[in-house]
Short mmCIF file of C-alpha atoms and ligand atoms in Angstrom, two decimals:
data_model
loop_
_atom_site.label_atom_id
_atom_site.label_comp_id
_atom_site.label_asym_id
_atom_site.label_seq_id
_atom_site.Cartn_x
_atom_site.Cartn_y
_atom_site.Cartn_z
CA UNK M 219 50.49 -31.75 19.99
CA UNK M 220 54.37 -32.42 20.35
CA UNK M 221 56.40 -34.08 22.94
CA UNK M 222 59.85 -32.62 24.10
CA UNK M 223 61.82 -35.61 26.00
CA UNK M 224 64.94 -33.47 28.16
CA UNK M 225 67.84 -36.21 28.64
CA UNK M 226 70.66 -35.87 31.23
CA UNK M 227 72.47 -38.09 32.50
CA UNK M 228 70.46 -39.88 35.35
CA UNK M 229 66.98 -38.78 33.85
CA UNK M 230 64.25 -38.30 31.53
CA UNK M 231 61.78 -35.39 31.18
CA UNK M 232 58.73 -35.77 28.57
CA UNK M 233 57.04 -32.15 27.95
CA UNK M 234 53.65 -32.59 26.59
CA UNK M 235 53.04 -29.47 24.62
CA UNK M 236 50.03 -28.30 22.85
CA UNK M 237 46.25 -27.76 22.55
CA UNK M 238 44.86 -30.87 24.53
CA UNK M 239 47.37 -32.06 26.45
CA UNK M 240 46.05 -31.76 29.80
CA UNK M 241 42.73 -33.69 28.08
CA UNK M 242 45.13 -36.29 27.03
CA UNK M 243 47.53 -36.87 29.60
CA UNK M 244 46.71 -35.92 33.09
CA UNK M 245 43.92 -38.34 33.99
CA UNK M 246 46.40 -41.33 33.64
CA UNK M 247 47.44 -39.62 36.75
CA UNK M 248 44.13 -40.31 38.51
CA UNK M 249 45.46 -43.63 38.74
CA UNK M 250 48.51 -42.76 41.56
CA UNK M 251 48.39 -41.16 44.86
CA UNK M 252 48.71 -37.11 44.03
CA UNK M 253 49.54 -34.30 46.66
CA UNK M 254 48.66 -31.14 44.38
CA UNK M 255 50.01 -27.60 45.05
CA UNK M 256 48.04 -24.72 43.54
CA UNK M 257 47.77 -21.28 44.28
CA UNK M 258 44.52 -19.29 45.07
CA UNK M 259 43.95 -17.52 41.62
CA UNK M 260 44.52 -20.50 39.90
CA UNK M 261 42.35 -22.44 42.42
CA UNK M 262 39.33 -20.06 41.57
CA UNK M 263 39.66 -20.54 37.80
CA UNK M 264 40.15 -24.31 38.11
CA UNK M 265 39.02 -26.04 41.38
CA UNK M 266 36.50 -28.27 39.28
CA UNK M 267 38.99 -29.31 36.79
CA UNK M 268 40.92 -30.22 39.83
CA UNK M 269 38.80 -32.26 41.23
CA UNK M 270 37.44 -33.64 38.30
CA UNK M 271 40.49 -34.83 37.19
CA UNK M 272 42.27 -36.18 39.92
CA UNK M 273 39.17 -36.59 42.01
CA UNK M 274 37.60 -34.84 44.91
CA UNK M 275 39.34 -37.11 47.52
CA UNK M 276 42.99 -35.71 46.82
CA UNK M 277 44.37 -33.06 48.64
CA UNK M 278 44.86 -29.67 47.31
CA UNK M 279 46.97 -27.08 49.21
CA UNK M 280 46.92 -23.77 48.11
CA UNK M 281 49.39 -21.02 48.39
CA UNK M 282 48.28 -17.08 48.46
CA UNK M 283 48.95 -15.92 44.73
CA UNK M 284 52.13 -14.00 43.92
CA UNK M 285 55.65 -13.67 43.96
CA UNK M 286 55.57 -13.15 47.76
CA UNK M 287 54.46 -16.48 48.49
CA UNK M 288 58.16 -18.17 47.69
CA UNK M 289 58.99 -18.61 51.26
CA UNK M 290 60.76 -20.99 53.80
CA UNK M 291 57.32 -20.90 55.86
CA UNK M 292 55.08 -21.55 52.72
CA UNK M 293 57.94 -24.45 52.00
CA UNK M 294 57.53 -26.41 55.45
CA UNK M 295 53.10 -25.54 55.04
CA UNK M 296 53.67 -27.69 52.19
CA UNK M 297 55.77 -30.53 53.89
CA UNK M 298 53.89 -30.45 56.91
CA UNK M 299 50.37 -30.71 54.49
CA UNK M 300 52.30 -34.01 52.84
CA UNK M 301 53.03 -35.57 56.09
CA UNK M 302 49.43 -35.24 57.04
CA UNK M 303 48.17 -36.39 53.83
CA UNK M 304 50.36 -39.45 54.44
CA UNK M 305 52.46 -38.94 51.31
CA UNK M 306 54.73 -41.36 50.20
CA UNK M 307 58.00 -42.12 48.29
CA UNK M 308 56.48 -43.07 44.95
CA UNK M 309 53.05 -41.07 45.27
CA UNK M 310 53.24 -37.61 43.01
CA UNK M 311 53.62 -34.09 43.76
CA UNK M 312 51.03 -32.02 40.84
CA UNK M 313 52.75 -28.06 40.61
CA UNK M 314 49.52 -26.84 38.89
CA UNK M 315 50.11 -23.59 38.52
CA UNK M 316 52.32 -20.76 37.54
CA UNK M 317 56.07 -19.81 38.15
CA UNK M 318 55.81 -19.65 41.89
CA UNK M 319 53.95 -23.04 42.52
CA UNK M 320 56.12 -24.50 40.10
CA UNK M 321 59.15 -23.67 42.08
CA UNK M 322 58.04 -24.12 45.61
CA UNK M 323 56.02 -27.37 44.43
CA UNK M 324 59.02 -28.71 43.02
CA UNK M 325 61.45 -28.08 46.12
CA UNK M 326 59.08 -29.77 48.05
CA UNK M 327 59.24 -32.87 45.84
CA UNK M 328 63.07 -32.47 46.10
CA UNK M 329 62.96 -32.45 49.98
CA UNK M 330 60.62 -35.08 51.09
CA UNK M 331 61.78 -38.67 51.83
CA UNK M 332 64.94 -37.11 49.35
CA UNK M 333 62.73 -36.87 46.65
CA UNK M 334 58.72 -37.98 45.41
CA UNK M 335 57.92 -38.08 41.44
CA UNK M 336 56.96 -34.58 40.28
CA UNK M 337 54.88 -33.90 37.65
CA UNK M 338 54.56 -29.74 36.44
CA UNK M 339 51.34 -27.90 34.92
CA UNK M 340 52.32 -25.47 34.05
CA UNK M 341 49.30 -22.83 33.68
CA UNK M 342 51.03 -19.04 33.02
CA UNK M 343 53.04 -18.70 29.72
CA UNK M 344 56.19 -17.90 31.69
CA UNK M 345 56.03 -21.00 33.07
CA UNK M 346 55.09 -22.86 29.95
CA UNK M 347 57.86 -21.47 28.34
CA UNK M 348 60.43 -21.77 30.84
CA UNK M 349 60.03 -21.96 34.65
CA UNK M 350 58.57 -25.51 34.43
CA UNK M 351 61.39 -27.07 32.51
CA UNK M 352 64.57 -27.85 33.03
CA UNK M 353 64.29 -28.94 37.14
CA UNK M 354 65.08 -25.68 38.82
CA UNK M 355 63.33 -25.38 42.06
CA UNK M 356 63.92 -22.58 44.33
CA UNK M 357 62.29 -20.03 47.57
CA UNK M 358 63.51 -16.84 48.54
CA UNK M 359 65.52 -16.47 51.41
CA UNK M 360 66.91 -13.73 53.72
CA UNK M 361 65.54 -10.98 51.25
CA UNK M 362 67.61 -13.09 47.87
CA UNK M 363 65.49 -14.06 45.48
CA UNK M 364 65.82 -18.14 44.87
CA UNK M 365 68.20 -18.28 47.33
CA UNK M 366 67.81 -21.75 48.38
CA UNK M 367 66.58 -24.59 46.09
CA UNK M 368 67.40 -27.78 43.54
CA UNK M 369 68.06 -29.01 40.34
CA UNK M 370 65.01 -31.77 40.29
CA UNK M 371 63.27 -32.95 36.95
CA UNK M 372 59.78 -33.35 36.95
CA UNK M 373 59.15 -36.66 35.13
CA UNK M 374 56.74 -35.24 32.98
CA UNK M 375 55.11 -31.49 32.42
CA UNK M 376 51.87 -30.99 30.73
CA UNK M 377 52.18 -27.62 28.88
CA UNK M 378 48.40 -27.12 27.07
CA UNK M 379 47.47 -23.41 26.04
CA UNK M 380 44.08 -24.00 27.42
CA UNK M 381 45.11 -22.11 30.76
CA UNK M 382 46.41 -18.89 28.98
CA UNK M 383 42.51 -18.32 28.08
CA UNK M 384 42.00 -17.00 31.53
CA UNK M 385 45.86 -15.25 31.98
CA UNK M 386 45.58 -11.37 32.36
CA UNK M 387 47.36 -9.46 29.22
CA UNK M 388 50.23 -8.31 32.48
CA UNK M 389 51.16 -11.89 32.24
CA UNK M 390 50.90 -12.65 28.70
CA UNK M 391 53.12 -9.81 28.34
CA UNK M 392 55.49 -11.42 31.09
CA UNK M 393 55.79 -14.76 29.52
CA UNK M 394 56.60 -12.59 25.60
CA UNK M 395 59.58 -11.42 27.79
CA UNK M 396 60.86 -14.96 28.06
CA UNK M 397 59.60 -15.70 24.38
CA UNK M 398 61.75 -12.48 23.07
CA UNK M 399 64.94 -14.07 24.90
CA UNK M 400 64.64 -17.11 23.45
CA UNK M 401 64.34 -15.31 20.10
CA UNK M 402 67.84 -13.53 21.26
CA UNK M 403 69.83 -17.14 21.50
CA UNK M 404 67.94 -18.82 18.58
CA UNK M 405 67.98 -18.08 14.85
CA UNK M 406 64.77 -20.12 14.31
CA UNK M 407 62.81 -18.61 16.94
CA UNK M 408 64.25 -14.86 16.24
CA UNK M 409 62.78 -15.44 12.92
CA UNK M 410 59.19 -16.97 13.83
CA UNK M 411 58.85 -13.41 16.04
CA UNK M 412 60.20 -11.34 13.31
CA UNK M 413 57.30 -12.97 10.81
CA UNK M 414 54.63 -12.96 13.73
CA UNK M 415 55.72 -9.61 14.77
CA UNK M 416 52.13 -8.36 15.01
CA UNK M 417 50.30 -11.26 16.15
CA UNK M 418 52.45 -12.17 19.29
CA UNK M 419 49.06 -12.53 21.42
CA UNK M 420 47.55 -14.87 18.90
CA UNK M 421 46.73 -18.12 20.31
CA UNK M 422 48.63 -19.86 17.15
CA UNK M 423 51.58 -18.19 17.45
CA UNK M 424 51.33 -18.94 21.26
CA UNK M 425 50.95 -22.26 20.59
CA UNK M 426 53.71 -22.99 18.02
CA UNK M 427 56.44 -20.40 19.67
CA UNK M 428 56.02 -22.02 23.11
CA UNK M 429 56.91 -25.50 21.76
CA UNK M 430 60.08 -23.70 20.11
CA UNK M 431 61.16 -22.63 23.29
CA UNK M 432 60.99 -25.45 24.89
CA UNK M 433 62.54 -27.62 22.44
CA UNK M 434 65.59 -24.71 23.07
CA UNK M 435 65.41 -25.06 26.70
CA UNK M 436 65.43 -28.81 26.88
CA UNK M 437 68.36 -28.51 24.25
CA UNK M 438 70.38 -26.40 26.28
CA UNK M 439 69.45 -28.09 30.15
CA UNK M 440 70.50 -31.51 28.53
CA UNK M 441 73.66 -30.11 28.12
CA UNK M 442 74.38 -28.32 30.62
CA UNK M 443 71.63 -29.51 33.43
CA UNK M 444 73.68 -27.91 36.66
CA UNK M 445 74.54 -24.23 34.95
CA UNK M 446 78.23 -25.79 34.95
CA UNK M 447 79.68 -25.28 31.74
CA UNK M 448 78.12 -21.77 30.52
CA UNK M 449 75.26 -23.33 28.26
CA UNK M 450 72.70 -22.80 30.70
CA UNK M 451 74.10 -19.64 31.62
CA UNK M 452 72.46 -18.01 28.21
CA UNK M 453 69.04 -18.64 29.11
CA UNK M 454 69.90 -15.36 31.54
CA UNK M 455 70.47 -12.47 28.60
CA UNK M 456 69.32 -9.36 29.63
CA UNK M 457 68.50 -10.55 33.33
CA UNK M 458 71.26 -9.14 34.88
CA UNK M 459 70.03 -5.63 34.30
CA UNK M 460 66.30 -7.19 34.36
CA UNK M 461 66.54 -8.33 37.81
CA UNK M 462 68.14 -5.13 38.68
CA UNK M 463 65.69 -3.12 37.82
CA UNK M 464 62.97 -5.18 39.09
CA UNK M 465 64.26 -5.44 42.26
CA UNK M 466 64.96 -1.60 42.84
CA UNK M 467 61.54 -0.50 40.80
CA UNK M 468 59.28 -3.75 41.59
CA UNK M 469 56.47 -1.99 39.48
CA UNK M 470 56.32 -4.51 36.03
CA UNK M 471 56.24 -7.86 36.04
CA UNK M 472 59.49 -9.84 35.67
CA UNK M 473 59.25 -10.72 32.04
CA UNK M 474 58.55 -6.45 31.20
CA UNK M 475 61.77 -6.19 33.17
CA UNK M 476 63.52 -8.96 31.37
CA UNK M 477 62.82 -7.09 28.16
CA UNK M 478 63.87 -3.55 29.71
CA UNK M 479 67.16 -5.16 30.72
CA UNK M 480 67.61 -6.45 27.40
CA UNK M 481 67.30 -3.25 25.50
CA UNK M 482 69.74 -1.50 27.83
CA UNK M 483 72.24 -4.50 27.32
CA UNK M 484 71.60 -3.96 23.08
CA UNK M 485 73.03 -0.63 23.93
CA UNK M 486 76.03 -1.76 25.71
CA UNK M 487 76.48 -4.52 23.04
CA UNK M 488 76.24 -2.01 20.41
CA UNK M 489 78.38 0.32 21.95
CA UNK M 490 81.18 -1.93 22.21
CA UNK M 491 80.85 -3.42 18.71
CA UNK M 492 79.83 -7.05 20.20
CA UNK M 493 76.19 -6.39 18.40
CA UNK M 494 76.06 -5.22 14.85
CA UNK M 495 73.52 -2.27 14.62
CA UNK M 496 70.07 -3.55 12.58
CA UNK M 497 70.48 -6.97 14.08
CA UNK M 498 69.91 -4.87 17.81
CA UNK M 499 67.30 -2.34 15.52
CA UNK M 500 65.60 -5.71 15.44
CA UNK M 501 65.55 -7.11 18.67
CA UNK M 502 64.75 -3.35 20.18
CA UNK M 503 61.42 -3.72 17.80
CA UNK M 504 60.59 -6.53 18.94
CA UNK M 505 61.05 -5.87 22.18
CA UNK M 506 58.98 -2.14 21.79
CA UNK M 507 56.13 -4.68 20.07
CA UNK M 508 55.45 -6.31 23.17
CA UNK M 509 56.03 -3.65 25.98
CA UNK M 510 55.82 -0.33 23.66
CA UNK M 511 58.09 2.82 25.31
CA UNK M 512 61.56 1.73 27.23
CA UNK M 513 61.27 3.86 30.35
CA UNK M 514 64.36 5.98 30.83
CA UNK M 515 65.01 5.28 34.80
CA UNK M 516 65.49 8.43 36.54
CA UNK M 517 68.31 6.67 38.88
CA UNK M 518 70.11 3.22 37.04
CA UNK M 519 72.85 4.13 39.30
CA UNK M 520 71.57 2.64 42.50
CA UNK M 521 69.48 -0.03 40.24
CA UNK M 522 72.94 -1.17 38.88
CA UNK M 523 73.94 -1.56 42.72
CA UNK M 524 71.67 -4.49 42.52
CA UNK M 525 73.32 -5.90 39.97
CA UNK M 526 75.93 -7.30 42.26
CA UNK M 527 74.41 -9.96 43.32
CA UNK M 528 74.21 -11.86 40.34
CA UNK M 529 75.15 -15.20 40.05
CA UNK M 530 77.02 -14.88 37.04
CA UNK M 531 79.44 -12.43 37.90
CA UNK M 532 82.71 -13.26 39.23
CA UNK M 533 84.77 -10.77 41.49
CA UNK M 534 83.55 -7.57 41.17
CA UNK M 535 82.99 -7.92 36.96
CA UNK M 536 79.16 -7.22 36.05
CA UNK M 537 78.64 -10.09 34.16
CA UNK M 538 75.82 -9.87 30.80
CA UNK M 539 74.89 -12.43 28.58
CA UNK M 540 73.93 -10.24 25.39
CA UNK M 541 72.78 -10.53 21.93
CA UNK M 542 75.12 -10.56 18.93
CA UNK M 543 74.11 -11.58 15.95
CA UNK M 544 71.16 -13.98 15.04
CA UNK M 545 71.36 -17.35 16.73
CA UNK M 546 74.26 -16.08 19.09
CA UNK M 547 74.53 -14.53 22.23
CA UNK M 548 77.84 -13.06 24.03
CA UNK M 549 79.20 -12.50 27.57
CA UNK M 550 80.87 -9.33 28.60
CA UNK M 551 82.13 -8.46 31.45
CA UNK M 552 82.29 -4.75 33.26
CA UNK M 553 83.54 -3.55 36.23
CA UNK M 554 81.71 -1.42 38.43
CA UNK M 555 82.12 2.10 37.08
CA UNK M 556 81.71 1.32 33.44
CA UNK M 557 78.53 -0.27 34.13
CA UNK M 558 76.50 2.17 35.73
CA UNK M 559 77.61 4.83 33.22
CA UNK M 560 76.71 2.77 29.76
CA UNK M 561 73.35 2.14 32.10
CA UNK M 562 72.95 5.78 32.08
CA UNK M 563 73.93 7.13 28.87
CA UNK M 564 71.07 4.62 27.49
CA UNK M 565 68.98 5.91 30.03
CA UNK M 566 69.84 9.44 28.49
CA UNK M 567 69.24 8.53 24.65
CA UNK M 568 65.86 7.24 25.53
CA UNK M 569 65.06 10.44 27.41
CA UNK M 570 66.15 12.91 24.43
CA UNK M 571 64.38 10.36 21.89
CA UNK M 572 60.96 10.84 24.23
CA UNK M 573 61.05 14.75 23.94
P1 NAD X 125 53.10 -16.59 39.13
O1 NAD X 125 53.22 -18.02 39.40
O2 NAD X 125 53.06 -15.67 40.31
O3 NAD X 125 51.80 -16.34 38.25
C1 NAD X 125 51.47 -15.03 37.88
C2 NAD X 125 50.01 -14.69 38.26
O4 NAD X 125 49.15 -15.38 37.37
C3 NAD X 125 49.62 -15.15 39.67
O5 NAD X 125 48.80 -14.17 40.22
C4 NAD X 125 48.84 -16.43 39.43
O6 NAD X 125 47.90 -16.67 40.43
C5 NAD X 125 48.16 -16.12 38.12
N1 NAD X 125 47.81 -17.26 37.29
C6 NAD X 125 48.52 -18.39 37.06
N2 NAD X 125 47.95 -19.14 36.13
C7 NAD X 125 46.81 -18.50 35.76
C8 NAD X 125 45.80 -18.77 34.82
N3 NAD X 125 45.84 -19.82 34.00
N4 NAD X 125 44.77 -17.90 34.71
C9 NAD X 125 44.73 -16.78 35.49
N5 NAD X 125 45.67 -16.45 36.38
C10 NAD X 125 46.71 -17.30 36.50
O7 NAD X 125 54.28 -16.04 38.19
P2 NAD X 125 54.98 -16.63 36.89
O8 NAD X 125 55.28 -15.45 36.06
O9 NAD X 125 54.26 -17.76 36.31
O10 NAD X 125 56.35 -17.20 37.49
C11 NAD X 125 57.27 -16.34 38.12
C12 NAD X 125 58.17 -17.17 39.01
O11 NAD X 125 58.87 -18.11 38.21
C13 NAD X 125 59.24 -16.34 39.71
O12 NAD X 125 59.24 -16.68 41.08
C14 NAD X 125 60.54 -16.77 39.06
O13 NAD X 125 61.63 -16.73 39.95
C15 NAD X 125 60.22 -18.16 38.63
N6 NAD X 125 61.02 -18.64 37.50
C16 NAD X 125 61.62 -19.84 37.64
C17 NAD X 125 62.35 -20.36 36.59
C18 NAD X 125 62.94 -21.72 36.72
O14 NAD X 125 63.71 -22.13 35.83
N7 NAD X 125 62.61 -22.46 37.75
C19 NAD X 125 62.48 -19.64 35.39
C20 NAD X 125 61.85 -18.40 35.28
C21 NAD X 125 61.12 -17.91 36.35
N1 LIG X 126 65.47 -19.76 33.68
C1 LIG X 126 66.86 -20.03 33.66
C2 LIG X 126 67.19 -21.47 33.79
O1 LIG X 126 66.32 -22.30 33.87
O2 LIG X 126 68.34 -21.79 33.84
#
């Protein structure tokens, strides 16, 4: 087991990572007033752990499972549930749970009385790896994903591989999306996937890759907690074109798409001599090792429309945060007729390389 502490400058963020955390530290928690927020799935898998743990007495509220459930609506269920439960300014909010309770869980916190302690399970590997650290809480709004949120540190997050025993291979292969990215910004990590390249499911390379990326991600939040002075803005390569595509296809999960956007950035990179060719080779491998075949999209033209709305671009530049070389990343920016047709001539290569 290792701890990650995340510093800024008002607070202090322990990450408990490893095999027996959740053993270890969560029934010290027992011992304070908890409002938990779960979702149904996870509910099934672990309503006597729940109870077991924190005891039977505390209240549980449970959001549908999915992506769909980041709402305004599901937001004030939640507050309205913590009124009720009499919740108070220094009793605890538990996110136990993936992504989505993580986020919602964690604007609650934010919102109520200005702010309850927060602790985050975190029980998918995206959400081990990423979601749960680093204080961003968010809900979709008016059709924008994570529209409206917070930057709010949980004090502490208990990250144990335990839960991934009972995480469908979909969102193992989601959370490897996040894994790959972090092996895209550092050397260290690039070169634990390179060596592990055909055990990436393997619960010890699980358990030793998602204390690497956390250790990155607490690295780069400490510096840079409010996305302010582009540090934070790296953990994004490849999402530009990710979240494009997801939003226009919405078939994979958001970690396939992550890696999808990536490999169409690699091309752009490549193309205009910001990646060197066998470092991308490498990252594309890695990249086919977890999702096999790249689709080539029929229409990245109106996916690319999507693109837009990112919150990295400024005017009308596309922006991309894109591999370069190992332990480096790069930002380019494109307008909006060069994009769409380096999206397409990658979408072309793939579809001449699958006949
Ligand atoms: P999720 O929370 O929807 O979980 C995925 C699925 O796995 C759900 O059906 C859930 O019920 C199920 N599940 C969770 N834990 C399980 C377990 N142990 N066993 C079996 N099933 C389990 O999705 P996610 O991929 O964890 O998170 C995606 C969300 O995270 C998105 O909304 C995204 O915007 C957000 N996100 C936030 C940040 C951040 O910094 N705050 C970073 C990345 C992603
Ligand atoms: N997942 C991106 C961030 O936390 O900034």
């Amino acid at each position: 087991m290792n701890d990650v502490i995340l510093r800024t400058p008002t607070v202090e963020s322990v990450i408990h990572c490893g095999d027996g955390a959740f053993a270890r530290y969560a029934p010290a928690l027992a011992a304070r007033r908890l409002f938990v927020v779960t979702d149904s799935n996870v509910f099934a898998y672990y309503r006597y752990l729940i109870w077991q743990t924190f005891g039977d007495e505390t209240p549980v509220h449970i959001l549908p499972a999915g992506e769909t459930s980041k709402t305004m609506r599901n937001l004030t269920a939640i507050l309205r549930a913590m009124v009720q439960a009499e919740i108070k300014r220094g009793d605890t909010v538990i996110a136990f749970g993936g992504g989505v309770v993580g986020d919602i869980a964690g604007l609650a916190a934010s919102l109520y009385m200005r702010g309850v302690r927060l602790v985050q399970i975190p029980t998918t590997l995206l959400a081990q790896v990423d979601s749960s650290v680093g204080g961003k809480t968010a809900v979709d709004f008016e059709g924008v994903k994570n529209l409206v949120g917070s930057f709010y540190q949980p004090e502490e997050v208990i990250c144990d591989p335990v839960f991934l025993k009972t995480l469908p291979d979909r969102e193992v292969r989601c959370g490897l999306g996040e894994i790959v990215k972090y092996g895209a910004l550092d050397g260290e990590i690039y070169s634990e996937l390179i060596a592990n390249s055909q055990n990436l499911k393997t619960p010890e390379f699980l358990d030793k890759i998602t204390y690497m990326c956390v250790r990155h991600k607490a690295e780069v939040v400490s510096a840079d907690e409010h996305d302010l002075n582009g540090r934070r803005k790296t953990l994004n390569l490849g999402h530009t074109t990710g979240h494009a595509f997801e939003l226009f296809y919405r078939k994979k999960s958001h970690g396939e798409y992550v890696l999808i956007g990536t490999y169409y950035e690699l091309y752009i990179a490549e193309k205009l001599n910001v990646c060197g060719h066998d470092y991308a080779e490498s990252i594309r491998k890695l990249i086919n090792a977890v999702i096999g075949k790249v689709p080539a999209f029929a229409d990245v033209r109106s996916a690319a429309r999507l693109a837009k709305f990112d919150k990295k671009n400024s005017g009308s530049q596309i922006s991309l945060v894109v591999p370069a070389e190992r332990g480096r990343c790069a930002e380019i920016s494109l307008d909006e007729e060069s994009y769409p047709a380096l999206l397409e001539e990658c979408a072309a290569r793939l579809k001449s390389r699958a006949k």
